[in-house]
Amino acid sequence: MTKKQRAELVQTELEKLYPTTPIPLDHTDPYTLMVAVALSAQTTDKKVNQVTPDLFAVAGTPQRMARLEEYEIKELIKEIGLSNTKAKNLKRMAELLLERHNGIVPQTYEELEALPGVGHKTASVVMSQAFGFPAFPVDTHIHRLMTQWKLTSGKNVVETEKDAKAIFPKEVWNKLHLQIIYYGREYSPARGKGEKDIITKMMFEK
């Protein structure tokens, strides 16, 4: 199979498996999505979804988040990894949204990535899922599977993102990155043996 054929196989099979792709992180607007994605670093989406209802009940807007003290935010997210750093980032993120953007989540990578706790991946998710801009956020599932499917030789998520954007059509990016994440979790977990990984088998087993 050529790389192009492998990419087409990925698209076809994932569309069969995941015709709809709900966003894994619970949220109600661009701000709560950005907070949830920032919290998800080195933490499972499941754990974030367990914590955010209580957090958003008292701090679901930048105005309300900014009024909390860091220790109050930390208490609300203490079950999540790196809670000290994330509490500090959430407070400062909210303050800067108010200072720079009138409390509204900006719609450019430059402005998003200037906020504490918002790296390129978080900004890409917000641009893609909150605002509908074509983006291909790459997490560890996507990096691992793109490598496994020989669709990238990238050494990191930045290189893999570049390769993904080159090989897949722009109009499928927003959906496909979620389909690959869902597939990785269900069919090809990092600690699994790949018995269920039907796409890899279709590509490489004769």
mmCIF file of C-alpha atoms in Angstrom:
data_model
loop_
_atom_site.group_PDB
_atom_site.id
_atom_site.type_symbol
_atom_site.label_atom_id
_atom_site.label_comp_id
_atom_site.label_asym_id
_atom_site.label_seq_id
_atom_site.Cartn_x
_atom_site.Cartn_y
_atom_site.Cartn_z
ATOM 1 C CA MET A 1 0.000 0.000 0.000
ATOM 2 C CA THR A 2 1.170 3.504 -0.773
ATOM 3 C CA LYS A 3 1.014 6.225 1.877
ATOM 4 C CA LYS A 4 -1.923 7.772 0.015
ATOM 5 C CA GLN A 5 -3.788 4.443 0.032
ATOM 6 C CA ARG A 6 -3.108 4.000 3.756
ATOM 7 C CA ALA A 7 -4.442 7.484 4.454
ATOM 8 C CA GLU A 8 -7.585 6.764 2.429
ATOM 9 C CA LEU A 9 -8.059 3.485 4.307
ATOM 10 C CA VAL A 10 -7.815 5.322 7.627
ATOM 11 C CA GLN A 11 -10.451 7.842 6.573
ATOM 12 C CA THR A 12 -12.815 5.192 5.200
ATOM 13 C CA GLU A 13 -12.622 2.826 8.172
ATOM 14 C CA LEU A 14 -12.820 5.561 10.815
ATOM 15 C CA GLU A 15 -15.876 7.047 9.142
ATOM 16 C CA LYS A 16 -17.557 3.616 9.404
ATOM 17 C CA LEU A 17 -16.604 3.247 13.068
ATOM 18 C CA TYR A 18 -17.228 6.837 14.202
ATOM 19 C CA PRO A 19 -19.731 8.612 11.932
ATOM 20 C CA THR A 20 -20.347 11.094 14.731
ATOM 21 C CA THR A 21 -17.614 12.524 16.943
ATOM 22 C CA PRO A 22 -18.776 14.215 20.134
ATOM 23 C CA ILE A 23 -16.052 16.220 21.830
ATOM 24 C CA PRO A 24 -14.720 14.038 24.697
ATOM 25 C CA LEU A 25 -14.458 16.940 27.153
ATOM 26 C CA ASP A 26 -17.695 18.266 28.647
ATOM 27 C CA HIS A 27 -18.153 22.008 28.124
ATOM 28 C CA THR A 28 -20.796 24.614 27.320
ATOM 29 C CA ASP A 29 -18.898 27.340 25.467
ATOM 30 C CA PRO A 30 -15.413 28.262 24.147
ATOM 31 C CA TYR A 31 -14.201 29.301 27.600
ATOM 32 C CA THR A 32 -15.192 26.099 29.405
ATOM 33 C CA LEU A 33 -13.759 24.082 26.496
ATOM 34 C CA MET A 34 -10.437 25.914 26.765
ATOM 35 C CA VAL A 35 -10.314 25.341 30.523
ATOM 36 C CA ALA A 36 -11.156 21.639 30.128
ATOM 37 C CA VAL A 37 -8.473 21.130 27.467
ATOM 38 C CA ALA A 38 -5.895 22.957 29.577
ATOM 39 C CA LEU A 39 -6.780 20.713 32.524
ATOM 40 C CA SER A 40 -6.472 17.560 30.396
ATOM 41 C CA ALA A 41 -2.682 17.802 30.015
ATOM 42 C CA GLN A 42 -1.186 14.603 31.498
ATOM 43 C CA THR A 43 -4.675 13.671 32.774
ATOM 44 C CA THR A 44 -7.462 11.575 31.252
ATOM 45 C CA ASP A 45 -10.538 13.226 29.764
ATOM 46 C CA LYS A 46 -12.615 11.043 32.081
ATOM 47 C CA LYS A 47 -10.959 12.535 35.157
ATOM 48 C CA VAL A 48 -11.359 16.069 33.809
ATOM 49 C CA ASN A 49 -15.072 15.453 33.213
ATOM 50 C CA GLN A 50 -15.411 14.288 36.820
ATOM 51 C CA VAL A 51 -13.848 17.496 38.150
ATOM 52 C CA THR A 52 -15.198 20.241 35.886
ATOM 53 C CA PRO A 53 -18.879 20.191 36.959
ATOM 54 C CA ASP A 54 -17.965 21.472 40.433
ATOM 55 C CA LEU A 55 -15.384 23.858 38.988
ATOM 56 C CA PHE A 56 -17.745 25.332 36.403
ATOM 57 C CA ALA A 57 -20.552 25.616 38.960
ATOM 58 C CA VAL A 58 -18.541 28.298 40.758
ATOM 59 C CA ALA A 59 -16.135 29.465 38.018
ATOM 60 C CA GLY A 60 -17.709 28.877 34.618
ATOM 61 C CA THR A 61 -16.753 32.331 33.328
ATOM 62 C CA PRO A 62 -13.474 34.287 33.301
ATOM 63 C CA GLN A 63 -15.040 36.857 35.625
ATOM 64 C CA ARG A 64 -15.884 34.258 38.269
ATOM 65 C CA MET A 65 -12.605 32.345 37.841
ATOM 66 C CA ALA A 66 -10.569 35.542 38.274
ATOM 67 C CA ARG A 67 -12.310 36.293 41.585
ATOM 68 C CA LEU A 68 -11.180 32.988 43.108
ATOM 69 C CA GLU A 69 -7.895 32.616 44.916
ATOM 70 C CA GLU A 70 -5.390 30.098 43.588
ATOM 71 C CA TYR A 71 -5.897 27.816 46.607
ATOM 72 C CA GLU A 72 -9.651 27.806 45.963
ATOM 73 C CA ILE A 73 -9.150 26.745 42.368
ATOM 74 C CA LYS A 74 -6.636 24.106 43.432
ATOM 75 C CA GLU A 75 -9.110 22.674 45.921
ATOM 76 C CA LEU A 76 -11.630 22.257 43.099
ATOM 77 C CA ILE A 77 -9.145 20.510 40.762
ATOM 78 C CA LYS A 78 -6.938 18.726 43.316
ATOM 79 C CA GLU A 79 -7.697 15.274 41.853
ATOM 80 C CA ILE A 80 -6.059 16.303 38.583
ATOM 81 C CA GLY A 81 -2.322 16.027 37.962
ATOM 82 C CA LEU A 82 -0.239 19.212 38.189
ATOM 83 C CA SER A 83 -3.063 20.918 40.065
ATOM 84 C CA ASN A 84 -0.797 23.599 41.571
ATOM 85 C CA THR A 85 0.441 24.791 38.196
ATOM 86 C CA LYS A 86 -2.960 24.444 36.575
ATOM 87 C CA ALA A 87 -4.688 26.449 39.319
ATOM 88 C CA LYS A 88 -2.153 29.257 38.867
ATOM 89 C CA ASN A 89 -2.607 29.148 35.080
ATOM 90 C CA LEU A 90 -6.416 29.162 35.260
ATOM 91 C CA LYS A 91 -6.477 32.238 37.469
ATOM 92 C CA ARG A 92 -4.009 34.165 35.326
ATOM 93 C CA MET A 93 -5.702 32.977 32.116
ATOM 94 C CA ALA A 94 -8.998 34.412 33.362
ATOM 95 C CA GLU A 95 -7.364 37.696 34.393
ATOM 96 C CA LEU A 96 -5.719 38.112 30.983
ATOM 97 C CA LEU A 97 -8.942 37.289 29.148
ATOM 98 C CA LEU A 98 -10.562 40.148 31.062
ATOM 99 C CA GLU A 99 -7.618 42.530 30.620
ATOM 100 C CA ARG A 100 -6.940 41.868 26.948
ATOM 101 C CA HIS A 101 -10.132 40.469 25.445
ATOM 102 C CA ASN A 102 -13.081 41.740 27.515
ATOM 103 C CA GLY A 103 -13.582 38.223 28.848
ATOM 104 C CA ILE A 104 -14.100 36.735 25.382
ATOM 105 C CA VAL A 105 -11.980 33.811 24.127
ATOM 106 C CA PRO A 106 -9.926 35.103 21.154
ATOM 107 C CA GLN A 107 -10.019 33.421 17.773
ATOM 108 C CA THR A 108 -6.351 33.493 16.746
ATOM 109 C CA TYR A 109 -3.534 31.091 17.591
ATOM 110 C CA GLU A 110 -1.241 33.937 18.592
ATOM 111 C CA GLU A 111 -3.671 35.359 21.150
ATOM 112 C CA LEU A 112 -4.692 31.948 22.485
ATOM 113 C CA GLU A 113 -1.122 30.710 22.896
ATOM 114 C CA ALA A 114 -0.234 33.891 24.791
ATOM 115 C CA LEU A 115 -2.563 32.764 27.606
ATOM 116 C CA PRO A 116 -1.088 30.765 30.535
ATOM 117 C CA GLY A 117 -1.666 27.025 30.223
ATOM 118 C CA VAL A 118 -2.628 27.268 26.554
ATOM 119 C CA GLY A 119 -0.115 25.548 24.311
ATOM 120 C CA HIS A 120 -0.453 24.868 20.603
ATOM 121 C CA LYS A 121 -2.535 21.727 21.080
ATOM 122 C CA THR A 122 -5.033 23.448 23.377
ATOM 123 C CA ALA A 123 -5.246 26.386 20.984
ATOM 124 C CA SER A 124 -5.808 23.999 18.071
ATOM 125 C CA VAL A 125 -8.660 22.231 19.875
ATOM 126 C CA VAL A 126 -10.325 25.555 20.678
ATOM 127 C CA MET A 127 -9.898 26.843 17.124
ATOM 128 C CA SER A 128 -11.230 23.581 15.720
ATOM 129 C CA GLN A 129 -14.026 22.586 18.076
ATOM 130 C CA ALA A 130 -15.185 25.946 19.428
ATOM 131 C CA PHE A 131 -14.825 28.081 16.311
ATOM 132 C CA GLY A 132 -14.792 25.642 13.392
ATOM 133 C CA PHE A 133 -11.418 26.643 11.934
ATOM 134 C CA PRO A 134 -9.644 23.739 10.194
ATOM 135 C CA ALA A 135 -7.097 22.373 12.665
ATOM 136 C CA PHE A 136 -5.464 19.036 13.427
ATOM 137 C CA PRO A 137 -4.570 18.906 17.127
ATOM 138 C CA VAL A 138 -2.170 16.021 17.707
ATOM 139 C CA ASP A 139 -2.093 14.177 21.019
ATOM 140 C CA THR A 140 -0.129 11.083 21.999
ATOM 141 C CA HIS A 141 -2.774 8.714 20.535
ATOM 142 C CA ILE A 142 -2.596 10.425 17.149
ATOM 143 C CA HIS A 143 1.207 10.650 17.172
ATOM 144 C CA ARG A 144 1.497 6.951 18.028
ATOM 145 C CA LEU A 145 -1.047 5.776 15.446
ATOM 146 C CA MET A 146 0.236 8.017 12.648
ATOM 147 C CA THR A 147 3.678 6.514 13.281
ATOM 148 C CA GLN A 148 2.254 2.988 13.445
ATOM 149 C CA TRP A 149 0.423 3.501 10.149
ATOM 150 C CA LYS A 150 3.620 4.894 8.577
ATOM 151 C CA LEU A 151 1.901 8.174 7.784
ATOM 152 C CA THR A 152 4.590 10.166 9.583
ATOM 153 C CA SER A 153 8.208 9.848 10.548
ATOM 154 C CA GLY A 154 7.814 12.803 12.884
ATOM 155 C CA LYS A 155 9.795 12.691 16.103
ATOM 156 C CA ASN A 156 7.241 14.788 17.975
ATOM 157 C CA VAL A 157 3.631 16.004 17.813
ATOM 158 C CA VAL A 158 4.610 19.174 15.916
ATOM 159 C CA GLU A 159 6.140 17.203 13.035
ATOM 160 C CA THR A 160 3.269 14.721 13.084
ATOM 161 C CA GLU A 161 0.729 17.548 12.873
ATOM 162 C CA LYS A 162 2.513 18.915 9.807
ATOM 163 C CA ASP A 163 2.464 15.477 8.146
ATOM 164 C CA ALA A 164 -1.210 14.899 9.010
ATOM 165 C CA LYS A 165 -2.181 18.225 7.440
ATOM 166 C CA ALA A 166 -0.208 17.354 4.314
ATOM 167 C CA ILE A 167 -1.764 13.940 3.770
ATOM 168 C CA PHE A 168 -5.401 14.431 4.829
ATOM 169 C CA PRO A 169 -7.786 16.913 3.161
ATOM 170 C CA LYS A 170 -8.422 20.072 5.160
ATOM 171 C CA GLU A 171 -12.189 19.535 5.217
ATOM 172 C CA VAL A 172 -11.848 16.359 7.330
ATOM 173 C CA TRP A 173 -9.260 17.602 9.874
ATOM 174 C CA ASN A 174 -11.686 18.689 12.588
ATOM 175 C CA LYS A 175 -13.525 15.371 12.599
ATOM 176 C CA LEU A 176 -10.660 13.033 11.749
ATOM 177 C CA HIS A 177 -8.430 14.000 14.656
ATOM 178 C CA LEU A 178 -11.258 13.032 17.030
ATOM 179 C CA GLN A 179 -11.909 9.786 15.129
ATOM 180 C CA ILE A 180 -8.253 8.797 15.506
ATOM 181 C CA ILE A 181 -8.359 9.578 19.242
ATOM 182 C CA TYR A 182 -11.475 7.446 19.701
ATOM 183 C CA TYR A 183 -9.917 4.640 17.654
ATOM 184 C CA GLY A 184 -6.703 4.714 19.657
ATOM 185 C CA ARG A 185 -8.559 4.429 22.934
ATOM 186 C CA GLU A 186 -10.861 1.619 21.816
ATOM 187 C CA TYR A 187 -8.836 -0.434 19.340
ATOM 188 C CA SER A 188 -5.173 0.354 19.916
ATOM 189 C CA PRO A 189 -4.416 1.521 23.465
ATOM 190 C CA ALA A 190 -0.786 2.315 24.205
ATOM 191 C CA ARG A 191 -0.474 -0.510 26.727
ATOM 192 C CA GLY A 192 -2.435 -3.024 24.669
ATOM 193 C CA LYS A 193 -1.101 -5.688 22.344
ATOM 194 C CA GLY A 194 -2.988 -4.424 19.310
ATOM 195 C CA GLU A 195 -5.234 -7.483 18.893
ATOM 196 C CA LYS A 196 -8.186 -5.246 18.017
ATOM 197 C CA ASP A 197 -6.220 -2.867 15.808
ATOM 198 C CA ILE A 198 -8.079 -3.712 12.602
ATOM 199 C CA ILE A 199 -6.752 -0.793 10.564
ATOM 200 C CA THR A 200 -3.092 -1.696 11.098
ATOM 201 C CA LYS A 201 -3.860 -5.313 10.250
ATOM 202 C CA MET A 202 -5.617 -4.294 7.039
ATOM 203 C CA MET A 203 -2.574 -2.251 6.037
ATOM 204 C CA PHE A 204 0.253 -4.597 6.806
ATOM 205 C CA GLU A 205 -0.958 -8.191 7.218
ATOM 206 C CA LYS A 206 -0.982 -10.211 4.031
#
